[in-house]
Every structure is written in C-alpha cells, then in structure tokens.
PDB file of C-alpha atoms in Angstrom:
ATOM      1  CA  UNK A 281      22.178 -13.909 -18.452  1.00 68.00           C
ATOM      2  CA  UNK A 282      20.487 -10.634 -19.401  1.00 63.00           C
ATOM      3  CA  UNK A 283      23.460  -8.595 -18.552  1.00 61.00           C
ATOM      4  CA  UNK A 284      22.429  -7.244 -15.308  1.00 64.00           C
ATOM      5  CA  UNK A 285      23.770  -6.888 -11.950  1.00 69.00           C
ATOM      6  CA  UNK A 286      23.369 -10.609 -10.639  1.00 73.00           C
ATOM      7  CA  UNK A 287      23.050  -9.495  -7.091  1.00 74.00           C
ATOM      8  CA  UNK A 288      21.064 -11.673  -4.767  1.00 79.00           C
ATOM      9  CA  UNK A 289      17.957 -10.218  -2.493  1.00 73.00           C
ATOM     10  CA  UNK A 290      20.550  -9.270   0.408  1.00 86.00           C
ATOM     11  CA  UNK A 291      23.021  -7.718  -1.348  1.00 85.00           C
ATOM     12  CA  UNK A 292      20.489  -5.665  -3.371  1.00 79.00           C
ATOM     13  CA  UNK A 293      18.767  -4.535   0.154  1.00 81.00           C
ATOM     14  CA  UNK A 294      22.349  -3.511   1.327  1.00 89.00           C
ATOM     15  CA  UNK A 295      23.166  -1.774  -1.893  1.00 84.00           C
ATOM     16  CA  UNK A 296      19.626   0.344  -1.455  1.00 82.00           C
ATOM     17  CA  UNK A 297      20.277   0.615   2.216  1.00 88.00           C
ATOM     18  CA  UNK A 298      23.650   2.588   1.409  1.00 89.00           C
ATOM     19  CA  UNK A 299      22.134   4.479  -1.193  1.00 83.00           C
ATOM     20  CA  UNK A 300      19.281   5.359   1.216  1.00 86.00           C
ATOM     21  CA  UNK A 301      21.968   7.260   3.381  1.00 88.00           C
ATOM     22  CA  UNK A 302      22.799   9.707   1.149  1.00 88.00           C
ATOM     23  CA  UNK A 303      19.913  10.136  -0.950  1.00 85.00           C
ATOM     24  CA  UNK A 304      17.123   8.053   0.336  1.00 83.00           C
ATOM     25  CA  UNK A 305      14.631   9.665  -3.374  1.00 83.00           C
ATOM     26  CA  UNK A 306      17.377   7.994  -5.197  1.00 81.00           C
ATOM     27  CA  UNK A 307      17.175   3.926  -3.490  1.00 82.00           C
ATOM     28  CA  UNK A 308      13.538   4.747  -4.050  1.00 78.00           C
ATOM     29  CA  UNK A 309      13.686   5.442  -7.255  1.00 79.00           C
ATOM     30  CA  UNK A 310      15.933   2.167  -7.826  1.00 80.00           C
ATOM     31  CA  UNK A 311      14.227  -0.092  -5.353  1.00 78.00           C
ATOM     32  CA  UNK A 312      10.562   0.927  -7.547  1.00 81.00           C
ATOM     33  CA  UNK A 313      12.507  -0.356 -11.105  1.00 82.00           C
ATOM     34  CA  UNK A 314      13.451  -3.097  -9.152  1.00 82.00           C
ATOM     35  CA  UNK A 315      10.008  -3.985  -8.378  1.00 84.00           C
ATOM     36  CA  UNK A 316       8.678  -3.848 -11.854  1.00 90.00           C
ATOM     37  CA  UNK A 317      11.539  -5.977 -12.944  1.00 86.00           C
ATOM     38  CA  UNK A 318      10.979  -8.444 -10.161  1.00 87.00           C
ATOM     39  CA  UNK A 319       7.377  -8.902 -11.582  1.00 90.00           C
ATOM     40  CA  UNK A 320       8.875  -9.545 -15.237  1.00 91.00           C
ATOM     41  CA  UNK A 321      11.652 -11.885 -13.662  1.00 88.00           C
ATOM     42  CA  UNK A 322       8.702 -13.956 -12.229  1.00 90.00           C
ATOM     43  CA  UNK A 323       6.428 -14.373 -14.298  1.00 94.00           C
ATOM     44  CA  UNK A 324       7.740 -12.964 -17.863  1.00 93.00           C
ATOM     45  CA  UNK A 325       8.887 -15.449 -20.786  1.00 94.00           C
ATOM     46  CA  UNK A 326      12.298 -15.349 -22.051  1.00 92.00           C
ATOM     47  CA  UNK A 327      11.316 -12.357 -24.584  1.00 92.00           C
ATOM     48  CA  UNK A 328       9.393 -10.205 -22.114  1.00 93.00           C
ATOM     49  CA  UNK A 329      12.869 -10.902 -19.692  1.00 91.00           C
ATOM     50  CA  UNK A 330      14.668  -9.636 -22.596  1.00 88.00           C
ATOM     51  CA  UNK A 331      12.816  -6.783 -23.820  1.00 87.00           C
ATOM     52  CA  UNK A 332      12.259  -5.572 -19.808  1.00 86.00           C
ATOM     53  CA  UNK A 333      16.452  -5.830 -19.222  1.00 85.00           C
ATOM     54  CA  UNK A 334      17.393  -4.664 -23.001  1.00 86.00           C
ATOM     55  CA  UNK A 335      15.712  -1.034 -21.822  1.00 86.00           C
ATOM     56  CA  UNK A 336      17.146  -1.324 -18.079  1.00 82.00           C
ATOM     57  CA  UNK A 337      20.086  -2.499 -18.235  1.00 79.00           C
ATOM     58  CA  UNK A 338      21.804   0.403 -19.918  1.00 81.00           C
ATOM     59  CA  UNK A 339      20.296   3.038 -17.485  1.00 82.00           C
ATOM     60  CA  UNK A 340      16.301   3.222 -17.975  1.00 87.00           C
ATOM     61  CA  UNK A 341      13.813   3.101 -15.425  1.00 89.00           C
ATOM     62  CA  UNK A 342      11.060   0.980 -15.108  1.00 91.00           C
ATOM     63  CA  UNK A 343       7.465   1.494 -13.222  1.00 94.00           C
ATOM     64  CA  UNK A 344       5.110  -0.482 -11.454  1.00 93.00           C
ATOM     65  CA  UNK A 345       1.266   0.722 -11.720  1.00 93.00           C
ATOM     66  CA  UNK A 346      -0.831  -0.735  -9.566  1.00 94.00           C
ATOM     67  CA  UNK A 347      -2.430   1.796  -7.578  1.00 92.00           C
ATOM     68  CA  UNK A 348      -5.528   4.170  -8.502  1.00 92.00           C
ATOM     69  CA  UNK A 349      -7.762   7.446  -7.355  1.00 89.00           C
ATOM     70  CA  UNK A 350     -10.675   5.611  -6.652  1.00 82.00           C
ATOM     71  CA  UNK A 351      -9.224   2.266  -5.596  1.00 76.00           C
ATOM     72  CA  UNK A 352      -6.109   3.372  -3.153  1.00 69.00           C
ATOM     73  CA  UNK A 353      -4.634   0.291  -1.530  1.00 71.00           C
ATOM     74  CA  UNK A 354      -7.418  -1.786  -2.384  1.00 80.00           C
ATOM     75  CA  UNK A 355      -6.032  -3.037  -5.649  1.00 80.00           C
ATOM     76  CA  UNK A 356      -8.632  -5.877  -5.757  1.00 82.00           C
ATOM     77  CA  UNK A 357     -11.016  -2.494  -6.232  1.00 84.00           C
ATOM     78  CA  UNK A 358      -9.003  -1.302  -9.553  1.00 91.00           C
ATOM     79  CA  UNK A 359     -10.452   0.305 -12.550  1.00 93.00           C
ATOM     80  CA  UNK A 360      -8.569   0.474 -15.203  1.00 96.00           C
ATOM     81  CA  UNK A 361     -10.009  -2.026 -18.003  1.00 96.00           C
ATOM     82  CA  UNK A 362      -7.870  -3.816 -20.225  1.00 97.00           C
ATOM     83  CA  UNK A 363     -10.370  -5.298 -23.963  1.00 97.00           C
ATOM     84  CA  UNK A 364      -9.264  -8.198 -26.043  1.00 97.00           C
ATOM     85  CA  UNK A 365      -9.027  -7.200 -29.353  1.00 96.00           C
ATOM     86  CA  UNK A 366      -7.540  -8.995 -32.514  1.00 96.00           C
ATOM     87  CA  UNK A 367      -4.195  -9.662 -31.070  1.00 96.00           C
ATOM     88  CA  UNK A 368      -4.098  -6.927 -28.827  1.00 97.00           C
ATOM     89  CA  UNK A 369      -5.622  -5.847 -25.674  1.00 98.00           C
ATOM     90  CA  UNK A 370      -6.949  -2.349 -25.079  1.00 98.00           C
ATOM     91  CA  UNK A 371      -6.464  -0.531 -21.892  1.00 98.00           C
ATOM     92  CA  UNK A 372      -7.996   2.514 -20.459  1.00 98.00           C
ATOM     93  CA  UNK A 373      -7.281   4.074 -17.137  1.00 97.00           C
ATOM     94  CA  UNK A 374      -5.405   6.404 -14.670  1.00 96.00           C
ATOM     95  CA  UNK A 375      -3.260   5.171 -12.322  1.00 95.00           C
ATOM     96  CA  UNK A 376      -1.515   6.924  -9.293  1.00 93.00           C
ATOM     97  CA  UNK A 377       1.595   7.646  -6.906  1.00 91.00           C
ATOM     98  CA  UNK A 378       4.011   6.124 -10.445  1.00 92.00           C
ATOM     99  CA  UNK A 379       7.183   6.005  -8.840  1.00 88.00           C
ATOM    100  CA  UNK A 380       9.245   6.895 -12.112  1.00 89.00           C
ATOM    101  CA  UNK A 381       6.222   7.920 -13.686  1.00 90.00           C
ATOM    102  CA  UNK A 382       7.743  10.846 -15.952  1.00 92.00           C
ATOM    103  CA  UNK A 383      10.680   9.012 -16.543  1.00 91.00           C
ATOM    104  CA  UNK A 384      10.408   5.480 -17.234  1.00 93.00           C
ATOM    105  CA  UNK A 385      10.917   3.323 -20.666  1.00 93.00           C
ATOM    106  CA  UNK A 386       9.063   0.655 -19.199  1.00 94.00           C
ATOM    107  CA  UNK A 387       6.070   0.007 -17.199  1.00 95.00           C
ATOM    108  CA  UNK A 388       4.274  -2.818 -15.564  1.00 96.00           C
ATOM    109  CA  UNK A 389       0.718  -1.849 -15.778  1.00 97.00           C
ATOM    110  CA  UNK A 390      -2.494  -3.811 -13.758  1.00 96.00           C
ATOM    111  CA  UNK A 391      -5.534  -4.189 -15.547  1.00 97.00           C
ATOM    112  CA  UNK A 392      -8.738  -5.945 -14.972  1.00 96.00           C
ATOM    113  CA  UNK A 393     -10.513  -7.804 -17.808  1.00 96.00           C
ATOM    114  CA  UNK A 394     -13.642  -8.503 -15.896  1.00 93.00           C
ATOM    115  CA  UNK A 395     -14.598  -6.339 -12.625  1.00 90.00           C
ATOM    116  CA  UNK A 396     -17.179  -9.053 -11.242  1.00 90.00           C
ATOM    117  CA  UNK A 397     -13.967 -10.833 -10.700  1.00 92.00           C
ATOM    118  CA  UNK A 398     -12.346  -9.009  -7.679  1.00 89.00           C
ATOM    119  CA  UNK A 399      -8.754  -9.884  -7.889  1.00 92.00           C
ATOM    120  CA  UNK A 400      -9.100 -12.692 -10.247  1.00 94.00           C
ATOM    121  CA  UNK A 401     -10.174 -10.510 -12.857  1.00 94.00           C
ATOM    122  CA  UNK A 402      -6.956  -8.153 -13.198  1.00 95.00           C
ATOM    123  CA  UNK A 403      -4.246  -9.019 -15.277  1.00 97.00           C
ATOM    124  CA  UNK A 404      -0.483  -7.986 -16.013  1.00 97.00           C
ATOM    125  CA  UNK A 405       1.226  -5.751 -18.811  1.00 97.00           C
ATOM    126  CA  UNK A 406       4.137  -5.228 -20.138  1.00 96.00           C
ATOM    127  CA  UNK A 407       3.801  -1.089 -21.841  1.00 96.00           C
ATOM    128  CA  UNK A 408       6.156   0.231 -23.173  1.00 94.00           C
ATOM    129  CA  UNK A 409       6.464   4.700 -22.876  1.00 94.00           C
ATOM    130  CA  UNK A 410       6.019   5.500 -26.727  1.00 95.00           C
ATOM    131  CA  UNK A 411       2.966   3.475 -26.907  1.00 97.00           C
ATOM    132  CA  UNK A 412       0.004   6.229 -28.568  1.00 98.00           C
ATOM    133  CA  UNK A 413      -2.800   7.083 -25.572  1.00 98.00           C
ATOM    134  CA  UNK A 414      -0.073   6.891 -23.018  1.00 97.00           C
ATOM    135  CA  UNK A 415       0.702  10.047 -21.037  1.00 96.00           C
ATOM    136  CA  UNK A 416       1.875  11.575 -17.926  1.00 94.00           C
ATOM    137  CA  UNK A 417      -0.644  13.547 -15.950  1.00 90.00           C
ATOM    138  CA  UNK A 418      -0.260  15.367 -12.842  1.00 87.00           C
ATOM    139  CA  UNK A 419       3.285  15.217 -10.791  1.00 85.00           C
ATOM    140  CA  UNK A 420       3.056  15.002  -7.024  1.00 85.00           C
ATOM    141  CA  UNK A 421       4.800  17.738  -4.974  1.00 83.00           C
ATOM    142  CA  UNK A 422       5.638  15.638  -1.996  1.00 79.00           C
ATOM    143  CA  UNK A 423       6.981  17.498   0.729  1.00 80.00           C
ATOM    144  CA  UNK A 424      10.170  14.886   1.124  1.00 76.00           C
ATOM    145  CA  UNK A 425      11.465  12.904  -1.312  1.00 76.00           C
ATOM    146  CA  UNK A 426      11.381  15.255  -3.754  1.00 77.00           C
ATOM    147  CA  UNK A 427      13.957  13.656  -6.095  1.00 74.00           C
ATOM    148  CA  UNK A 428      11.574  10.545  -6.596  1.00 78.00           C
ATOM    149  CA  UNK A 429       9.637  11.346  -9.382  1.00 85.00           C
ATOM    150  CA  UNK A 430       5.996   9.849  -8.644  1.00 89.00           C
ATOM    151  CA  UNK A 431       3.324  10.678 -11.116  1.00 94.00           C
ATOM    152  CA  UNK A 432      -0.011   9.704 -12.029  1.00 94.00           C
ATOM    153  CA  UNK A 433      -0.461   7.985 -15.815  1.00 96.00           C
ATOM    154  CA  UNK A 434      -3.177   8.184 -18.218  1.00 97.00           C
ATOM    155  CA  UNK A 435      -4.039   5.517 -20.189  1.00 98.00           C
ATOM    156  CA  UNK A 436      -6.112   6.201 -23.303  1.00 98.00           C
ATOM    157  CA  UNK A 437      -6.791   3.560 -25.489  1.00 98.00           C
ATOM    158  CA  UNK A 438      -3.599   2.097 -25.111  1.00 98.00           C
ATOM    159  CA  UNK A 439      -2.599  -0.553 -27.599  1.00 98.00           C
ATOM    160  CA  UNK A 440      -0.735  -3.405 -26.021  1.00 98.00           C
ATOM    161  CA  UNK A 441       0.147  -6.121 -28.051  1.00 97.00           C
ATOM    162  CA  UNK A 442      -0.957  -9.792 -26.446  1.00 96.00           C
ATOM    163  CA  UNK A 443       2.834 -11.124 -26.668  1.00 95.00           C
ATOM    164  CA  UNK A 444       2.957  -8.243 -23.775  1.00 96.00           C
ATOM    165  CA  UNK A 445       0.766  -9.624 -22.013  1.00 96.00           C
ATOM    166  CA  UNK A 446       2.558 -10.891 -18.520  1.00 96.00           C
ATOM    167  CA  UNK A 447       2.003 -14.224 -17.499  1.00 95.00           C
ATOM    168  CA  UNK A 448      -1.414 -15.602 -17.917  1.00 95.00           C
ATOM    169  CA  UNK A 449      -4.939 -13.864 -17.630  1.00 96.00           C
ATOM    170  CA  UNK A 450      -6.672 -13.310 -14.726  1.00 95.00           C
ATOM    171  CA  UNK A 451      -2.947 -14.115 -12.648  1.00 96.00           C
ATOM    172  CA  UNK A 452      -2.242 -10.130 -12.445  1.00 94.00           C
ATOM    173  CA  UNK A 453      -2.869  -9.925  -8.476  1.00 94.00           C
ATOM    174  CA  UNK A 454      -0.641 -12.793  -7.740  1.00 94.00           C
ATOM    175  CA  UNK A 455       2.782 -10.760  -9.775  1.00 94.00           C
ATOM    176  CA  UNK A 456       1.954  -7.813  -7.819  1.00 92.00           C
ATOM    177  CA  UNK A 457       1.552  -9.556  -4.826  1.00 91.00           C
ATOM    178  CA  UNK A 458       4.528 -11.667  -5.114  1.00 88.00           C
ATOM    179  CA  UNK A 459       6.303  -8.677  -6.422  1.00 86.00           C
ATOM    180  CA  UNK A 460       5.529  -6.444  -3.537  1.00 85.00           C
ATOM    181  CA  UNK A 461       6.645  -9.238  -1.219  1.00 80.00           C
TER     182      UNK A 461
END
C-alpha cells in the first residue's frame, strides 16, 4: 500500500540472513530501519505510515533511539524529556549506540513526559533529521562492524510537532517493546 517491499516476517529474516553472509554491517544496518519502521507500522496513523515510507521507500534510512549514557538497557531509566507546548512537544536529550545515526532521514525517538512514571511515563516520536537542535555527536569506532554506522544524537530543544507524536502518550515502552520483539 505504501509502496514497499510487502515481505512477510520470514522472508524478511531470510533476506537479512543472506545479506548477513556477505556483509553482516550491512543486514544490520537494514534490520535497525526495519525496526523503526516496525514501530511506525504498529502504532502510526495512516499519515505517520506515509510520511515514515515516503522517506524509506526510495532508499533512506531510518533509526530507532531508545537507548542512553546513563540509562543503558534499562530504558524504563531514560532521560531524555519530551514538554508539551502549544501544539508541539519539546524534547531534550542524548541518546546512544544510533544504529544509522549519521545517516538517517528518519528517526523514532523515546521520550519521557513524566520520570515518576517509570515506563509509563515515556512516549514515542516521529523526528524527522532537518529538525533545528538535532545533531549527531560522537561516532563509535567499533572494532567489527565497522560499516554500521552507530552514533550517539543530541537533542536540543527539538521541536516536534504533536501530529508526530506516535501513538498515544505515555504508550512509548509498549512500541519499543513490541518493536524489539
């Protein structure tokens, strides 16, 4: 419908798999666009599906921001604050270990609107790489992999508009989650 590949789960995990034998960066590099469109695919509207496919489709990379310096694996622990304001929310931030961090159009970035919340306090965004107070900071040099680009990303007062704003408040944890799965 949105002019993609139409493969199912399977076929996708064979088409990685192959791409994994010659270049295993490469499938990781896919398989992490993949995951941030997964995340749009489940719990974007129509327009968010649209907007995350018009910029893939054709070649782009996407990224999925979840983890953080201080917070690791423990995304429940996350710090990167996302403000209500007007019609916009505000987010501020640095996030870690961006698999197509220096590269992507697209990103799916976790927030938390309320810290006292744990995991029901971070929410889902859609941000897009020309967005003013976003930048790349430092670049990992892995010692494999080298060809993945994974980055860490600043985010400065970032100005996301709430029609960006994926799925519902508060339901951030559970698109990662389901993502990741």
């Amino acid at each position: 419908e949105f002019g993609g590949s139409g493969l199912d789960h399977r076929t996708m995990c064979v088409v990685l798999e192959e791409m994994g034998k010659v270049e295993p960066a490469y499938a990781i590099t896919m398989l992490c666009t993949s995951l941030a469109l997964e995340c749009v695919l489940g719990a974007g509207t129509k327009e968010q599906i649209k907007l995350f496919s018009d910029r893939l489709v054709p070649g782009a990379f996407g990224g999925f921001c979840l983890t953080e310096p201080n917070a690791g694996s423990d995304a429940g622990s996350l710090r990167t604050t996302a403000v209500k304001d007007g019609n916009d929310y505000i987010l501020n931030g640095r996030k870690c270990f961006v698999t197509n961090g220096g590269y992507a159009d697209v990103f799916v970035v976790f927030a938390t609107l309320d810290r006292s919340l744990g995991t029901k306090g971070i929410t889902a965004f859609l941000v897009e790489k020309e967005y003013p107070g976003l930048s790349v900071g430092k670049h990992e040099d892995k010692m494999g992999l080298r060809l993945s680009n994974t980055c860490d990303l600043v985010l400065d007062d970032v100005r996301v508009p709430a029609a960006n704003l994926l799925g519902e408040e508060g339901e951030g944890f559970k698109i990662a989650m389901k993502g990741l799965d």
